[in-house]
C-alpha positions as a Python dict, from the first residue, in 0.01 Angstrom:
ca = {
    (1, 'X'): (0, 0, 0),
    (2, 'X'): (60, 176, -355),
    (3, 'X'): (291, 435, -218),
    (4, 'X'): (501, 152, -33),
    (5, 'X'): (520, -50, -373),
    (6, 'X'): (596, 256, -535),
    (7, 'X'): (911, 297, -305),
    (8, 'X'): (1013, -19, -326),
    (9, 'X'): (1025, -16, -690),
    (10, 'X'): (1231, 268, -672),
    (11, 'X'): (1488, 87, -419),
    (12, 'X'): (1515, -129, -676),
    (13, 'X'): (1584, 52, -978),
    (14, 'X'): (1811, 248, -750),
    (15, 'X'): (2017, -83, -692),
    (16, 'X'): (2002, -261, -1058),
    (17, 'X'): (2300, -106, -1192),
    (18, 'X'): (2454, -266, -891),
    (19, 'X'): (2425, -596, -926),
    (20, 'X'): (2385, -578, -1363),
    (21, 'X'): (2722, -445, -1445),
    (22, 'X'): (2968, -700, -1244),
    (23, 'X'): (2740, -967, -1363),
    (24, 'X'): (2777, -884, -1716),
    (25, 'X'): (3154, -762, -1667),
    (26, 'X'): (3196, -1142, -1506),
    (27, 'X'): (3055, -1335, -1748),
    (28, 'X'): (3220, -1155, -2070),
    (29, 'X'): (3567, -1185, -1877),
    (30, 'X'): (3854, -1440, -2047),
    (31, 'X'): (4008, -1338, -1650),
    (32, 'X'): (3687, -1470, -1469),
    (33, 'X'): (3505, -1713, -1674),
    (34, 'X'): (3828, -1901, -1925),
    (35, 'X'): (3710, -2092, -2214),
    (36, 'X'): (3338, -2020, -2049),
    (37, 'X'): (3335, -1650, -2131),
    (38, 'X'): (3008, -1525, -2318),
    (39, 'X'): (3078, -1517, -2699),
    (40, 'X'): (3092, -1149, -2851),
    (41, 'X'): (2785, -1132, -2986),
    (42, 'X'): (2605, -1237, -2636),
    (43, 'X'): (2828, -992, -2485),
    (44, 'X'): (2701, -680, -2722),
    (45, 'X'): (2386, -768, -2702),
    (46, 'X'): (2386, -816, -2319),
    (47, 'X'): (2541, -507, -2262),
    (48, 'X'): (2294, -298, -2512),
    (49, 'X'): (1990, -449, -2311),
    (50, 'X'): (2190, -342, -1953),
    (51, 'X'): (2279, -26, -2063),
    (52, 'X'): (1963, 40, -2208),
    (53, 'X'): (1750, -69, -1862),
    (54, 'X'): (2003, 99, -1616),
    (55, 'X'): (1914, 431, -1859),
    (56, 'X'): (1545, 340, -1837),
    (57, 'X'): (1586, 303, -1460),
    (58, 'X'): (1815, 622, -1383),
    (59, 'X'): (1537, 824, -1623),
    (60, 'X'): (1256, 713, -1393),
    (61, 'X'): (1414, 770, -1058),
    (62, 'X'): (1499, 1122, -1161),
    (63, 'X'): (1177, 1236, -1342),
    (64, 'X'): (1007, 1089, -1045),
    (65, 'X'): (1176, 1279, -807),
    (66, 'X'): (1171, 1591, -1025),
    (67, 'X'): (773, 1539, -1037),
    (68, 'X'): (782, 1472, -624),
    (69, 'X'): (954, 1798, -621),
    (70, 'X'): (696, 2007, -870),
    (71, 'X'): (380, 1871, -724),
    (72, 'X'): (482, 1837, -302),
    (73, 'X'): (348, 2066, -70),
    (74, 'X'): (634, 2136, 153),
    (75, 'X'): (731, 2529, 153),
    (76, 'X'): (942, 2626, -111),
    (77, 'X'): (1248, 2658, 114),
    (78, 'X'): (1196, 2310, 209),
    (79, 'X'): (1208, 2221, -169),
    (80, 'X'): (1520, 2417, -217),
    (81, 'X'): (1699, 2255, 60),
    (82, 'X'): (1595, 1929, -4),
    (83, 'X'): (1704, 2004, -415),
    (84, 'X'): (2040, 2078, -270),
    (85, 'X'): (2068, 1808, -108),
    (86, 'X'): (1973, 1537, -380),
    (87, 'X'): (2096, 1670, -694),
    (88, 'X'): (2452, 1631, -583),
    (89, 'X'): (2386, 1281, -486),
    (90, 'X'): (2223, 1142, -772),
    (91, 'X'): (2532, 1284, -990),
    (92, 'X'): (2760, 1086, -729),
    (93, 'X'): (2529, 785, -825),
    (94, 'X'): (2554, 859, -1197),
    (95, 'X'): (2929, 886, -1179),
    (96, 'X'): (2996, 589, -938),
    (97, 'X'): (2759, 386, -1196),
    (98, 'X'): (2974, 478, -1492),
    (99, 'X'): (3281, 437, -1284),
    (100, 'X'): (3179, 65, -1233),
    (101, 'X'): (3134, -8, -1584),
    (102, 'X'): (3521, 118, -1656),
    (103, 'X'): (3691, -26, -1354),
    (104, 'X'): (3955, -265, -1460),
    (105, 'X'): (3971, -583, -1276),
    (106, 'X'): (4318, -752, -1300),
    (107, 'X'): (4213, -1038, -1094),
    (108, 'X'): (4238, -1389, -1243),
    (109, 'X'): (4006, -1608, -1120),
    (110, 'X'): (3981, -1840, -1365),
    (111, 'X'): (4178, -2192, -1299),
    (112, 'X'): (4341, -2360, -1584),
    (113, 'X'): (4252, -2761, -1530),
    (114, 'X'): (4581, -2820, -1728),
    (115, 'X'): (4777, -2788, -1462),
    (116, 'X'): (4653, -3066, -1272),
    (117, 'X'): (4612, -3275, -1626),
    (118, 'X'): (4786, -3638, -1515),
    (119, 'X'): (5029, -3649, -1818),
    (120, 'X'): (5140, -3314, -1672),
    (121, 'X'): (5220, -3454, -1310),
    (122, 'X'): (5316, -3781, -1400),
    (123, 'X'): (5692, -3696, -1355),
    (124, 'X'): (5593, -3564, -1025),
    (125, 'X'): (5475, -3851, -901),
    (126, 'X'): (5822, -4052, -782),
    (127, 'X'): (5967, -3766, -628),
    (128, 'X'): (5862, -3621, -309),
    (129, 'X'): (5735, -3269, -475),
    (130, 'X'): (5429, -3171, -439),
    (131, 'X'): (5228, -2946, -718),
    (132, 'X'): (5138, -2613, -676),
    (133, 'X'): (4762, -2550, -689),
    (134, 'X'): (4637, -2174, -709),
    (135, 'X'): (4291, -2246, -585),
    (136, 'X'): (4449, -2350, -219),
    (137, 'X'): (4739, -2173, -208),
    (138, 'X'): (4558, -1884, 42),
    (139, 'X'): (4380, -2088, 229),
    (140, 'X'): (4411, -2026, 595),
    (141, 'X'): (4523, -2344, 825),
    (142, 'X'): (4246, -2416, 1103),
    (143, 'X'): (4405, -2345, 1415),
}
């Protein structure tokens, strides 16, 4: 039962960074959140405490698989192999963390309720236009 909670906890720390950095990138984004975005002293702090968990987390999944691999008792070869193997990966996991803290997102999801403000579409209302709304413009028609 330890050794299973002891995986999972690992599974999890693996998958933090994950889910933590688009969750703070979404809520300190003008883009994604509009008047609603996290002031900038939420967003500094926010981002210390993630960064500073994620390094917490990516410190104990590699000294715990550096002590797996000092204190296993699979031949030495085996070790090597299985070295070779993971090393590489957790740098791919490193860089594809830090890769997801700098990836730009251009998308606006954000919908200005101005547009629909009544004073706006007053004029629109005795002529046959409709107005534009973003939010079902891609919508696909049932068939």
């Amino acid at each position: 039962m330890i050794v299973f909670f002891f995986f999972w906890q690992m599974i999890l720390s693996f998958e933090l960074p994950f889910s933590l950095i688009p969750l703070l990138k979404f809520s300190s984004s003008a883009n994604k959140m509009g008047p609603y975005k996290s002031s900038v002293y939420i967003i500094v702090i926010s981002w210390i405490l993630g960064l500073g968990i994620i390094s917490i987390n990516v410190y104990y999944l590699s000294t715990a698989f550096v002590g797996w691999m000092i204190h296993n008792n699979l031949p030495k070869v085996a070790t090597v192999f299985i070295a070779i193997l993971v090393f590489p990966l957790m740098v791919v996991y490193i860089a594809s963390v830090i890769s997801l803290m700098f990836r730009k997102d251009g998308v606006a999801t954000f919908i200005d309720t101005t547009k629909n403000d009544p004073a706006v579409l007053a004029p629109m209302e005795d002529s046959d236009l409709v107005p534009y709304r973003e939010d079902l413009a891609d919508i696909p028609l049932p068939k």
